[in-house]
Coordinates of C-alpha atoms in Angstrom, one line a residue:
X58 CA -0.9 147.1 171.8
X59 CA -2.5 143.6 171.4
X60 CA -3.3 144.1 167.8
X61 CA -2.6 141.3 165.4
X62 CA 0.2 141.7 162.8
X63 CA -0.4 143.7 159.6
X64 CA -2.4 141.5 157.2
X65 CA -2.6 141.8 153.4
X66 CA -6.0 141.7 151.9
X67 CA -6.5 138.6 149.7
X68 CA -9.4 139.8 147.6
X69 CA -10.6 143.3 146.6
X70 CA -13.3 144.5 144.2
X71 CA -15.8 147.1 143.3
X72 CA -19.5 146.2 143.8
X73 CA -22.1 148.3 141.9
X74 CA -25.0 149.0 144.2
X75 CA -27.2 151.2 142.1
X76 CA -27.7 155.0 141.7
X77 CA -24.2 155.1 140.0
X78 CA -22.5 154.1 143.2
X79 CA -19.8 151.5 143.4
X80 CA -18.5 150.2 146.8
X81 CA -14.9 149.3 147.4
X82 CA -14.9 146.0 149.3
X83 CA -12.0 143.8 150.4
X84 CA -11.6 140.5 152.2
X85 CA -8.7 139.1 154.3
X86 CA -8.2 136.4 156.9
X87 CA -9.7 132.9 156.7
X88 CA -12.3 132.4 154.0
X89 CA -13.9 129.7 156.1
X90 CA -13.7 131.8 159.4
X91 CA -16.5 133.6 161.1
X92 CA -17.6 136.5 158.8
X93 CA -17.1 140.0 160.3
X94 CA -17.9 143.3 158.5
X95 CA -16.2 146.5 159.7
X96 CA -18.3 149.6 159.5
X97 CA -16.1 152.8 159.5
X98 CA -17.0 156.1 161.1
X99 CA -17.7 159.5 159.7
X100 CA -20.0 159.4 157.8
X101 CA -17.4 159.4 155.1
X102 CA -14.4 158.2 157.1
X103 CA -13.4 155.2 154.9
X104 CA -11.7 152.0 155.9
X105 CA -8.0 151.4 156.6
X106 CA -5.6 148.4 156.7
X107 CA -5.3 148.8 160.5
X108 CA -8.9 147.7 160.9
X109 CA -7.9 144.2 159.8
X110 CA -5.7 143.9 162.9
X111 CA -8.5 143.6 165.5
X112 CA -9.3 140.1 164.4
X113 CA -7.4 136.8 164.5
X114 CA -6.8 136.0 160.8
X115 CA -7.0 132.3 161.5
X116 CA -10.5 132.6 162.9
X117 CA -12.2 135.4 161.0
X118 CA -13.2 136.2 157.5
X119 CA -12.6 139.9 157.6
X120 CA -14.6 142.2 155.3
X121 CA -13.9 145.9 155.0
X122 CA -15.9 148.2 152.8
X123 CA -16.1 151.9 152.1
X124 CA -19.6 153.3 152.4
X125 CA -21.2 155.3 149.6
X126 CA -19.0 158.2 148.5
X127 CA -16.3 157.4 151.1
X128 CA -12.8 156.1 150.9
X129 CA -12.1 154.3 147.6
X130 CA -15.8 154.0 146.7
X131 CA -17.0 155.8 143.7
X132 CA -17.9 158.6 143.0
X133 CA -15.7 160.4 145.4
X134 CA -17.5 162.3 148.3
X135 CA -20.9 161.9 146.6
X136 CA -24.0 162.8 148.7
X137 CA -26.4 161.9 145.9
X138 CA -28.7 159.0 146.8
X139 CA -26.8 158.7 150.0
X140 CA -28.7 158.1 153.2
X141 CA -28.7 155.6 156.1
X142 CA -31.4 153.4 154.4
X143 CA -29.1 153.3 151.3
X144 CA -26.2 152.2 153.4
X145 CA -28.2 149.5 155.1
X146 CA -29.4 148.2 151.7
X147 CA -25.8 148.3 150.5
X148 CA -24.7 146.0 153.4
X149 CA -27.3 143.5 152.4
X150 CA -26.1 143.6 148.8
X151 CA -22.5 142.9 150.0
X152 CA -23.6 140.1 152.3
X153 CA -25.6 138.5 149.5
X154 CA -22.8 138.9 146.9
X155 CA -20.4 137.2 149.3
X156 CA -22.9 134.4 150.0
X157 CA -22.8 135.0 153.7
X158 CA -25.8 133.9 155.8
X159 CA -24.9 135.7 159.0
X160 CA -22.0 138.0 160.1
X161 CA -20.6 139.8 163.0
X162 CA -20.8 143.6 162.9
X163 CA -17.8 145.7 164.1
X164 CA -18.4 149.4 164.1
X165 CA -17.0 152.6 165.6
X166 CA -18.6 156.1 166.0
X167 CA -20.9 156.6 163.0
X168 CA -20.2 152.9 162.3
X169 CA -22.1 152.2 165.6
X170 CA -25.1 154.2 164.2
X171 CA -25.0 152.2 161.0
X172 CA -24.6 148.8 162.8
X173 CA -27.6 149.5 165.0
X174 CA -29.7 150.6 162.0
X175 CA -28.7 147.5 160.1
X176 CA -29.4 145.2 163.1
X177 CA -32.8 146.7 163.6
X178 CA -33.7 146.1 159.9
X179 CA -32.0 142.7 159.6
X180 CA -31.7 141.1 163.0
X181 CA -31.6 137.5 161.7
X182 CA -28.5 138.3 159.7
X183 CA -26.5 139.5 162.7
X184 CA -24.5 137.2 164.9
X185 CA -23.5 139.9 167.4
X186 CA -21.8 143.3 167.5
X187 CA -18.7 145.0 168.8
X188 CA -19.3 148.7 169.1
X189 CA -16.7 151.3 169.9
X190 CA -17.2 155.0 170.6
X191 CA -21.0 154.9 170.6
X192 CA -22.7 157.7 168.5
X193 CA -26.5 157.6 168.7
X194 CA -27.0 160.6 166.3
X195 CA -29.6 162.2 168.6
X196 CA -30.0 166.0 168.4
X197 CA -28.2 166.4 171.7
X198 CA -25.3 164.4 170.4
X199 CA -24.9 166.6 167.4
X200 CA -25.4 169.7 169.5
X201 CA -22.5 168.5 171.7
X202 CA -20.3 168.6 168.6
X203 CA -21.6 171.6 166.7
X204 CA -22.9 174.2 169.1
X205 CA -21.2 176.4 171.7
X206 CA -22.9 174.6 174.5
X207 CA -21.0 171.3 174.1
X208 CA -17.4 170.3 173.4
X209 CA -16.7 174.0 172.5
X210 CA -16.6 174.7 176.2
X211 CA -13.6 172.3 176.6
X212 CA -11.8 173.5 173.5
X213 CA -12.6 177.2 173.1
X214 CA -9.7 178.1 170.9
X215 CA -10.3 175.3 168.4
X216 CA -14.1 176.1 168.4
X217 CA -13.3 179.7 167.6
X218 CA -11.1 178.5 164.7
X219 CA -13.6 176.3 163.1
X220 CA -16.2 179.1 163.3
X221 CA -13.9 181.8 162.1
X222 CA -13.3 180.0 158.8
X223 CA -17.0 180.5 157.9
X224 CA -17.7 183.7 159.9
X225 CA -19.1 185.5 156.8
X226 CA -21.9 182.9 156.4
X227 CA -25.3 182.8 158.1
X228 CA -27.0 180.0 160.0
X229 CA -25.7 177.2 162.2
X230 CA -22.2 175.8 161.9
X231 CA -23.7 172.9 159.7
X232 CA -25.5 175.4 157.5
X233 CA -22.4 177.5 157.0
X234 CA -20.1 174.6 156.1
X235 CA -22.8 173.2 153.8
X236 CA -22.7 176.4 151.8
X237 CA -18.9 176.6 151.7
X238 CA -18.4 172.9 150.9
X239 CA -20.6 173.4 147.8
X240 CA -18.1 175.9 146.4
X241 CA -14.8 175.8 144.6
X242 CA -12.9 176.1 147.9
X243 CA -14.4 172.9 149.3
X244 CA -11.1 171.2 150.2
X245 CA -10.0 174.3 152.2
X246 CA -13.1 174.2 154.3
X247 CA -12.9 170.4 154.6
X248 CA -9.6 170.8 156.3
X249 CA -11.1 173.3 158.8
X250 CA -14.0 170.9 159.5
X251 CA -11.9 167.8 160.0
X252 CA -9.4 169.7 162.2
X253 CA -12.1 170.3 164.8
X254 CA -12.9 166.6 165.0
X255 CA -9.3 165.6 165.0
X256 CA -8.7 167.7 168.1
X257 CA -11.7 166.2 169.9
X258 CA -10.4 162.7 169.0
X259 CA -7.1 163.5 170.7
X260 CA -5.2 163.6 167.4
X261 CA -2.6 166.2 166.3
X262 CA -4.0 169.3 164.7
X263 CA -4.0 169.3 160.9
X264 CA -1.6 171.7 159.1
X265 CA -2.9 174.7 157.1
X266 CA -3.9 174.0 153.5
X267 CA -6.5 172.2 151.4
X268 CA -7.9 168.9 152.7
X269 CA -7.2 165.6 150.9
X270 CA -9.7 163.1 149.5
X271 CA -10.4 161.6 152.9
X272 CA -11.1 165.0 154.5
X273 CA -13.3 166.0 151.7
X274 CA -15.4 162.8 152.0
X275 CA -15.7 163.2 155.8
X276 CA -16.7 166.9 155.7
X277 CA -19.2 166.7 152.9
X278 CA -20.9 163.5 154.2
X279 CA -21.0 164.5 157.9
X280 CA -22.6 167.8 157.0
X281 CA -25.0 166.1 154.6
X282 CA -26.1 163.5 157.2
X283 CA -26.2 165.7 160.2
X284 CA -28.3 168.3 158.5
X285 CA -30.8 165.5 158.0
X286 CA -30.6 164.0 161.5
X287 CA -28.7 161.0 160.2
X288 CA -31.7 160.0 158.1
X289 CA -33.0 158.1 161.1
X290 CA -36.8 157.9 161.1
X291 CA -37.0 156.3 164.6
X292 CA -34.6 157.1 167.5
X293 CA -32.0 154.3 167.7
X294 CA -32.4 153.6 171.4
X295 CA -36.2 153.2 170.9
X296 CA -35.7 151.0 167.8
X297 CA -33.2 148.6 169.3
X298 CA -34.5 148.5 172.9
X299 CA -34.8 144.9 174.1
X300 CA -32.7 143.3 171.4
X301 CA -31.1 140.1 172.8
X302 CA -28.2 140.1 170.3
X303 CA -24.9 139.6 172.0
X304 CA -23.1 143.0 172.1
X305 CA -19.8 144.2 173.3
X306 CA -19.5 148.0 173.9
X307 CA -16.1 149.6 174.2
X308 CA -16.0 153.3 175.2
X309 CA -13.2 155.6 176.5
X310 CA -14.0 157.9 179.4
X311 CA -11.9 160.6 177.7
X312 CA -13.9 160.5 174.5
X313 CA -14.7 164.1 173.6
X314 CA -16.3 163.3 170.2
X315 CA -18.9 160.9 171.7
X316 CA -19.3 161.4 175.5
X317 CA -19.7 158.2 177.6
X318 CA -23.4 158.8 178.4
X319 CA -24.2 157.5 174.9
X320 CA -22.6 154.1 175.6
X321 CA -24.3 154.0 179.0
X322 CA -27.7 154.7 177.4
X323 CA -27.2 152.0 174.8
X324 CA -26.0 149.5 177.4
X325 CA -29.2 150.1 179.4
X326 CA -31.6 149.1 176.6
X327 CA -29.6 146.1 175.4
X328 CA -30.0 143.3 178.0
X329 CA -27.4 141.1 176.4
X330 CA -24.7 143.8 176.2
X331 CA -21.4 144.2 178.1
X332 CA -20.0 147.7 178.5
X333 CA -16.2 148.1 178.9
X334 CA -15.4 151.6 180.1
X335 CA -11.7 152.3 179.2
X336 CA -10.0 154.5 181.7
X337 CA -8.1 157.3 179.8
X338 CA -9.4 156.1 176.5
X339 CA -10.1 158.6 173.7
X340 CA -12.4 158.3 170.7
X341 CA -9.7 156.9 168.4
X342 CA -9.6 153.1 167.8
X343 CA -5.8 153.5 167.5
X344 CA -5.5 154.7 171.2
X345 CA -3.6 151.8 172.8
X346 CA -6.0 151.1 175.6
X347 CA -9.0 151.3 173.2
X348 CA -7.3 149.0 170.7
X349 CA -6.5 146.4 173.4
X350 CA -10.1 146.5 174.7
X351 CA -11.4 146.0 171.2
X352 CA -9.2 142.9 170.6
X353 CA -10.5 141.4 173.9
X354 CA -14.1 142.3 173.0
X355 CA -13.8 140.5 169.7
X356 CA -12.5 137.4 171.4
X357 CA -15.3 137.5 174.0
X358 CA -18.0 138.0 171.5
X359 CA -16.8 135.1 169.4
X360 CA -16.9 132.9 172.5
X361 CA -20.4 134.2 173.3
X362 CA -21.6 133.5 169.8
X363 CA -20.1 130.0 170.1
X364 CA -19.7 129.2 166.4

């Protein structure tokens, strides 16, 4: 892969953002370089050291953060006072705290949803965006993931498994998991929930047993957000249509979490966007072909921004 070598972070801290939430934030790379903020997926996915490796550390000031209730942010897995508008406001607090005027956005999956929501609310603060594995959070996109009419048809055994774990509950899959994640066996059900997405992302199935902190965050926040349609008051395609921000879109044609039609739809409404369709690419940013395409997309966007 064309990733840059592993890079230590040079500064990390917790930023209080209100409502008893504290965000984990870290910086690496060149403090005088182009600022770029990495928006992780999920919701609830958390950041990782690998995400620093998409950027030339000599050219970029690399900012990673864990969104409310995710990763190392506090409190763990909290869904209280946690919505898209909260996450957008948190980004502004981080930008202001770091004394950054404008920054590049780099987001994957749910991170694309958040990047678009932020760019709609604060377009003057965005230099451009690199977006991977586009998730638009429409009802049809959630139906693909969580009803029998979508990805379930491609992975029937795994779909049966994620349903069987909550077979004694009523309602939709989201309703049933919401009920079980509120109980004292939350980590057990978090593992079942995350295993379904891992399979769709082309990753190895998770072993039996209780989920770890990362799985608990992912399961609780995904269910919370998707039961509320992502807390989006206006459809993202409608909200961002016609934006002239420079955008690089990278999407695998074997992405079973977020089918390619979402990237195509976004590309059509953004006149200054470039769509790279990665042959054989899955949803995961660690897929070699996706990782290579992201490194190249970052380089192109920096040249397009011209700073």
